[in-house]
Amino acid sequence: MQKNIILTGVGGQGTVLASKLIAAASLAKGYEVMSAETIGMAQKGGSVFSHLRVGEGLYSPMIRQGTADLLLAFEPAEAVRMLPYLKESGVLVVSSHPVMPVTAALAGTDYTGREMVEYLRREVREMHVLDGAAAAQEVGSPKALNVIMLGAALASGALDFLTEEDVIAAIRKKVKPQFVEMNERALRYAGEHGV
Amino acid sequence: MQKAYLMGNEAIGLGALAAGVNFVSGYPGTPSTEVLETIARENRDGRVHVEWSTNEKTGLEAAAGAAYAGARSLVTMKQVGLNVAADPLMSLAYLGVEGGMVVLVADDPGPISSQTEQDTRTFARYAKLPCFDPTGVAEAYEMIQEAFDFSEKYHTPVLFRPTTRVDHGYASLLVKEAAEYTVHEAKGFVRDPGRWVIFPRLSRRAHAAIEKRNAELTHVFSRYERNACLTAGHVHCRKGIASHGVSWTYLEETLRGFALAGYDKKAPRLLKVATPFPFPEHRAVAFLKGLDEVLCIEELDPVIERELTYLCGKYHLDVKIRGKLTGDVPASGENTRDSVYAETASFLGIAPRAGRALPEPPVSVVRPPVLCAGCPHRASFYAVKQAMKGQECLFAGDIGCYTLGNAMPLDMVDTCLCMGAGLGIAQGIGAVEPGRKCFAFVGDSTFFAAAIPGAINGVYNQADMTLVVLDNSTTAMTGHQPHPGTGRTMMGEVVEKVSIEETLRGIGIQVVRTADPLDLPHAVEVVREVAAQPGVKAIIFRSPCIALVKPLGRAAVDEEKCKRCKKCIREIGCPGIVVKDGQIVIDASQCTGCGICAEICPFDAIEVTRLPGGGLPKGARSAQQGKGGRA
């Protein structure tokens, strides 16, 4: 078994924690894991990504284009940016809520996120869309977006080597006690809402 | 031994601890920073002296001193930091050390967050110092321990140069438990002026000795098992590939894929170079013999390619060496899984698997990094911009988060060269153009690291310049490390803060004013008053990095009052202000209530609600670590 996963979003959306939770849950089940993430200047409001690989035959954390089994995107334009990594039979799980770059607000561009979602629908065989920001409001914290999207990836079946319980165990280990309950609700959101 | 899932830099830090390191210094710089942070975190009994030094030069000198006294020492920095530390390093190469000393220099192919794509392997040859180049997380853990042994055996500092993907990659590996660590005791400094005082006579002798040792090391390194010559396929194959670092792992995986696809007959002979200097000459010759051509896949400089080309001449080998110099692979930039796959396939005559052609996206969404919402640097830049409106100015920038002040609409960085350079550049331009008002912006950590000699230079040489110290009381860009102005050390001590104001007054700068940039009208007034004075004068804009304090409040737009003039968007470029369905909206998840937008709104349409506890530190843990999880 080998799973290649790309997580992407905008600096501050919490891709790193989502990546760490998948890694921790996989390690706890005895899988080999390698990963890499954006650190440094690009974090500050820029595009960020994590490469995450689970299973056998790993030499480095980096993933080749056209070979990712899952693209987990917290923002539609970032999903489009990283789409070349997804293999044709791969699964895309994407939040439809756009994050406006400062440049867009300045230049008054017409980016709405919808055009990106339509583009993705045309190009991707299996795609699961969720308004992560609206879901986060329902769950009670804008910061829950990352774990909600991780829950959507679980519900999609693209992380079939893990169960919800595996990830919840990882949340209990990695997240401060006062936020565990909220994150558990966030993780279950997509499954309960039929995403 | 125990299994652990670690970032490369954590593995290197633990490797240094396992090797019995006694003294660790460094200056933060991506991608090197987490090595020292890991050692500080794991240094529970305080046996290891760990410090963030004021800059790489002082860090390297202190590590050298520790190694003179027989300690095992480590100094960490990024590649451009080595330029700052080059002076002591070049001389130290001649003197050598008593205890093992590793100079860790992290290179940044791409570059991803650096000014240059310089290659520390090339620096190693120039400095005549042995260099270790790990391929991945697990090897880095082992190799740093070997580097200490090696350094001690040959009484020389050694370079250890991981690259970004090794530093910031994560993998599972076996690490030693604390009980298995080597215990190294420093014997103490032994006076010996003939050894420790560098004079031309000593240098002449030392130079000859180094050259002799390095010639011997080509033999020693040819036997070092991490320099490997492998035959992946047929023993009589005529093609070889030489590689190193993380590219080696990309190559291994590519070749495994080709083998699985039935191309085993095309498998090349392989050379893995773990010590680019001194080059493992005899192993490389064994690799070259019998081959027709060799492809060198390396990152940054064509170090291996030049060595192999030289060896072909020296040993009269008829092997065509291909690489960057022959135009077979790109001369610059980072290698990727895809680039190594394509280059290997082409070299071996394997038809590459066609990539998927995707149509152009409907709109292009670019996201250059920006100053955070609520960042006090935004207010400082805006205050200077307002105060100097209509005057011919120069805004010399520097290295740190505040380089991002260059982005539109602030557009307040005219130059940026290297740490501390802004002061000299402002002085040089001011001398040529006396009518121009010259400003040099520098952060607090950069001030201590690199700006003080430039300030003294300005005072001494009668420059006309306004120095603006953007003091957010941390080293923000690299993840919030303490520095001399913060009053905290990596040993957990609370110490006297070094005062920026007193330092500047001590130099002889008469006008030194401190202001809160978030009090915008006052900040603008201070800039006007100070900039009007002759000579070198200074403003310290002091306000903590908003990543370290609780939000001051929340701003909200009153839709009735808002005329959608977009002045807030056009002038300050805060990522927390967005246009949504034609309305100006403040994103509550980003806003920290700095109030700059409210201050500049001509219609009083933005209201800031103060939050209890606003501005207080977020808590010791986040202040220490800087990043860490978010829920």
PDB file of N, CA, C and O in Angstrom, chain B residues 469-492:
ATOM      1  N   VAL B 469      14.008  51.830  13.640  1.00  0.00           N
ATOM      2  CA  VAL B 469      14.079  50.465  14.165  1.00  0.00           C
ATOM      3  C   VAL B 469      12.654  49.982  14.393  1.00  0.00           C
ATOM      4  O   VAL B 469      11.894  50.581  15.163  1.00  0.00           O
ATOM      5  N   LEU B 470      12.279  48.929  13.687  1.00  0.00           N
ATOM      6  CA  LEU B 470      10.941  48.359  13.812  1.00  0.00           C
ATOM      7  C   LEU B 470      11.029  47.276  14.880  1.00  0.00           C
ATOM      8  O   LEU B 470      11.396  46.139  14.608  1.00  0.00           O
ATOM      9  N   ASP B 471      10.725  47.657  16.113  1.00  0.00           N
ATOM     10  CA  ASP B 471      10.963  46.759  17.251  1.00  0.00           C
ATOM     11  C   ASP B 471       9.678  46.041  17.640  1.00  0.00           C
ATOM     12  O   ASP B 471       8.829  46.609  18.327  1.00  0.00           O
ATOM     13  N   ASN B 472       9.541  44.791  17.199  1.00  0.00           N
ATOM     14  CA  ASN B 472       8.383  43.986  17.614  1.00  0.00           C
ATOM     15  C   ASN B 472       8.788  42.983  18.690  1.00  0.00           C
ATOM     16  O   ASN B 472       8.068  42.039  18.982  1.00  0.00           O
ATOM     17  N   SER B 473       9.978  43.191  19.254  1.00  0.00           N
ATOM     18  CA  SER B 473      10.455  42.427  20.411  1.00  0.00           C
ATOM     19  C   SER B 473      10.544  40.921  20.193  1.00  0.00           C
ATOM     20  O   SER B 473      10.285  40.131  21.097  1.00  0.00           O
ATOM     21  N   THR B 474      10.921  40.528  18.980  1.00  0.00           N
ATOM     22  CA  THR B 474      11.146  39.116  18.691  1.00  0.00           C
ATOM     23  C   THR B 474      11.810  38.996  17.327  1.00  0.00           C
ATOM     24  O   THR B 474      11.904  39.979  16.591  1.00  0.00           O
ATOM     25  N   THR B 475      12.294  37.790  17.000  1.00  0.00           N
ATOM     26  CA  THR B 475      12.772  37.501  15.649  1.00  0.00           C
ATOM     27  C   THR B 475      11.600  36.820  14.946  1.00  0.00           C
ATOM     28  O   THR B 475      11.463  35.602  15.013  1.00  0.00           O
ATOM     29  N   ALA B 476      10.732  37.615  14.316  1.00  0.00           N
ATOM     30  CA  ALA B 476       9.427  37.096  13.901  1.00  0.00           C
ATOM     31  C   ALA B 476       9.494  36.169  12.691  1.00  0.00           C
ATOM     32  O   ALA B 476       8.879  35.114  12.674  1.00  0.00           O
ATOM     33  N   MET B 477      10.259  36.579  11.688  1.00  0.00           N
ATOM     34  CA  MET B 477      10.232  35.871  10.402  1.00  0.00           C
ATOM     35  C   MET B 477      10.548  34.381  10.539  1.00  0.00           C
ATOM     36  O   MET B 477       9.983  33.549   9.854  1.00  0.00           O
ATOM     37  N   THR B 478      11.484  34.053  11.417  1.00  0.00           N
ATOM     38  CA  THR B 478      11.932  32.671  11.531  1.00  0.00           C
ATOM     39  C   THR B 478      11.179  31.896  12.618  1.00  0.00           C
ATOM     40  O   THR B 478      11.548  30.769  12.925  1.00  0.00           O
ATOM     41  N   GLY B 479      10.165  32.521  13.209  1.00  0.00           N
ATOM     42  CA  GLY B 479       9.361  31.777  14.173  1.00  0.00           C
ATOM     43  C   GLY B 479       9.549  32.210  15.615  1.00  0.00           C
ATOM     44  O   GLY B 479       9.407  31.410  16.531  1.00  0.00           O
ATOM     45  N   HIS B 480       9.888  33.492  15.823  1.00  0.00           N
ATOM     46  CA  HIS B 480       9.886  34.100  17.162  1.00  0.00           C
ATOM     47  C   HIS B 480      10.972  33.591  18.097  1.00  0.00           C
ATOM     48  O   HIS B 480      10.684  33.053  19.175  1.00  0.00           O
ATOM     49  N   GLN B 481      12.202  33.786  17.702  1.00  0.00           N
ATOM     50  CA  GLN B 481      13.301  33.474  18.607  1.00  0.00           C
ATOM     51  C   GLN B 481      13.620  34.706  19.467  1.00  0.00           C
ATOM     52  O   GLN B 481      13.463  35.841  19.021  1.00  0.00           O
ATOM     53  N   PRO B 482      14.101  34.463  20.697  1.00  0.00           N
ATOM     54  CA  PRO B 482      14.520  35.595  21.523  1.00  0.00           C
ATOM     55  C   PRO B 482      15.840  36.180  21.010  1.00  0.00           C
ATOM     56  O   PRO B 482      16.548  35.540  20.230  1.00  0.00           O
ATOM     57  N   HIS B 483      16.153  37.402  21.413  1.00  0.00           N
ATOM     58  CA  HIS B 483      17.407  38.052  21.017  1.00  0.00           C
ATOM     59  C   HIS B 483      17.821  38.989  22.159  1.00  0.00           C
ATOM     60  O   HIS B 483      17.104  39.090  23.166  1.00  0.00           O
ATOM     61  N   PRO B 484      18.950  39.693  22.054  1.00  0.00           N
ATOM     62  CA  PRO B 484      19.451  40.462  23.206  1.00  0.00           C
ATOM     63  C   PRO B 484      18.460  41.493  23.758  1.00  0.00           C
ATOM     64  O   PRO B 484      18.558  41.875  24.927  1.00  0.00           O
ATOM     65  N   GLY B 485      17.503  41.932  22.921  1.00  0.00           N
ATOM     66  CA  GLY B 485      16.557  42.936  23.393  1.00  0.00           C
ATOM     67  C   GLY B 485      15.349  42.349  24.101  1.00  0.00           C
ATOM     68  O   GLY B 485      14.504  43.087  24.605  1.00  0.00           O
ATOM     69  N   THR B 486      15.230  41.020  24.130  1.00  0.00           N
ATOM     70  CA  THR B 486      14.020  40.409  24.685  1.00  0.00           C
ATOM     71  C   THR B 486      14.157  40.031  26.149  1.00  0.00           C
ATOM     72  O   THR B 486      13.152  39.769  26.810  1.00  0.00           O
ATOM     73  N   GLY B 487      15.388  39.946  26.644  1.00  0.00           N
ATOM     74  CA  GLY B 487      15.570  39.602  28.046  1.00  0.00           C
ATOM     75  C   GLY B 487      15.340  38.129  28.356  1.00  0.00           C
ATOM     76  O   GLY B 487      15.154  37.758  29.516  1.00  0.00           O
ATOM     77  N   ARG B 488      15.315  37.275  27.330  1.00  0.00           N
ATOM     78  CA  ARG B 488      15.188  35.829  27.571  1.00  0.00           C
ATOM     79  C   ARG B 488      16.300  35.125  26.816  1.00  0.00           C
ATOM     80  O   ARG B 488      16.691  35.557  25.736  1.00  0.00           O
ATOM     81  N   THR B 489      16.811  34.017  27.352  1.00  0.00           N
ATOM     82  CA  THR B 489      17.841  33.252  26.645  1.00  0.00           C
ATOM     83  C   THR B 489      17.316  31.850  26.348  1.00  0.00           C
ATOM     84  O   THR B 489      16.277  31.441  26.867  1.00  0.00           O
ATOM     85  N   MET B 490      18.053  31.114  25.541  1.00  0.00           N
ATOM     86  CA  MET B 490      17.652  29.753  25.212  1.00  0.00           C
ATOM     87  C   MET B 490      17.931  28.785  26.361  1.00  0.00           C
ATOM     88  O   MET B 490      17.589  27.618  26.285  1.00  0.00           O
ATOM     89  N   MET B 491      18.587  29.265  27.417  1.00  0.00           N
ATOM     90  CA  MET B 491      18.758  28.441  28.612  1.00  0.00           C
ATOM     91  C   MET B 491      17.611  28.696  29.583  1.00  0.00           C
ATOM     92  O   MET B 491      17.615  28.227  30.708  1.00  0.00           O
ATOM     93  N   GLY B 492      16.648  29.527  29.156  1.00  0.00           N
ATOM     94  CA  GLY B 492      15.485  29.795  29.990  1.00  0.00           C
ATOM     95  C   GLY B 492      15.705  30.882  31.027  1.00  0.00           C
ATOM     96  O   GLY B 492      14.872  31.084  31.908  1.00  0.00           O
TER      97      GLY B 492
END
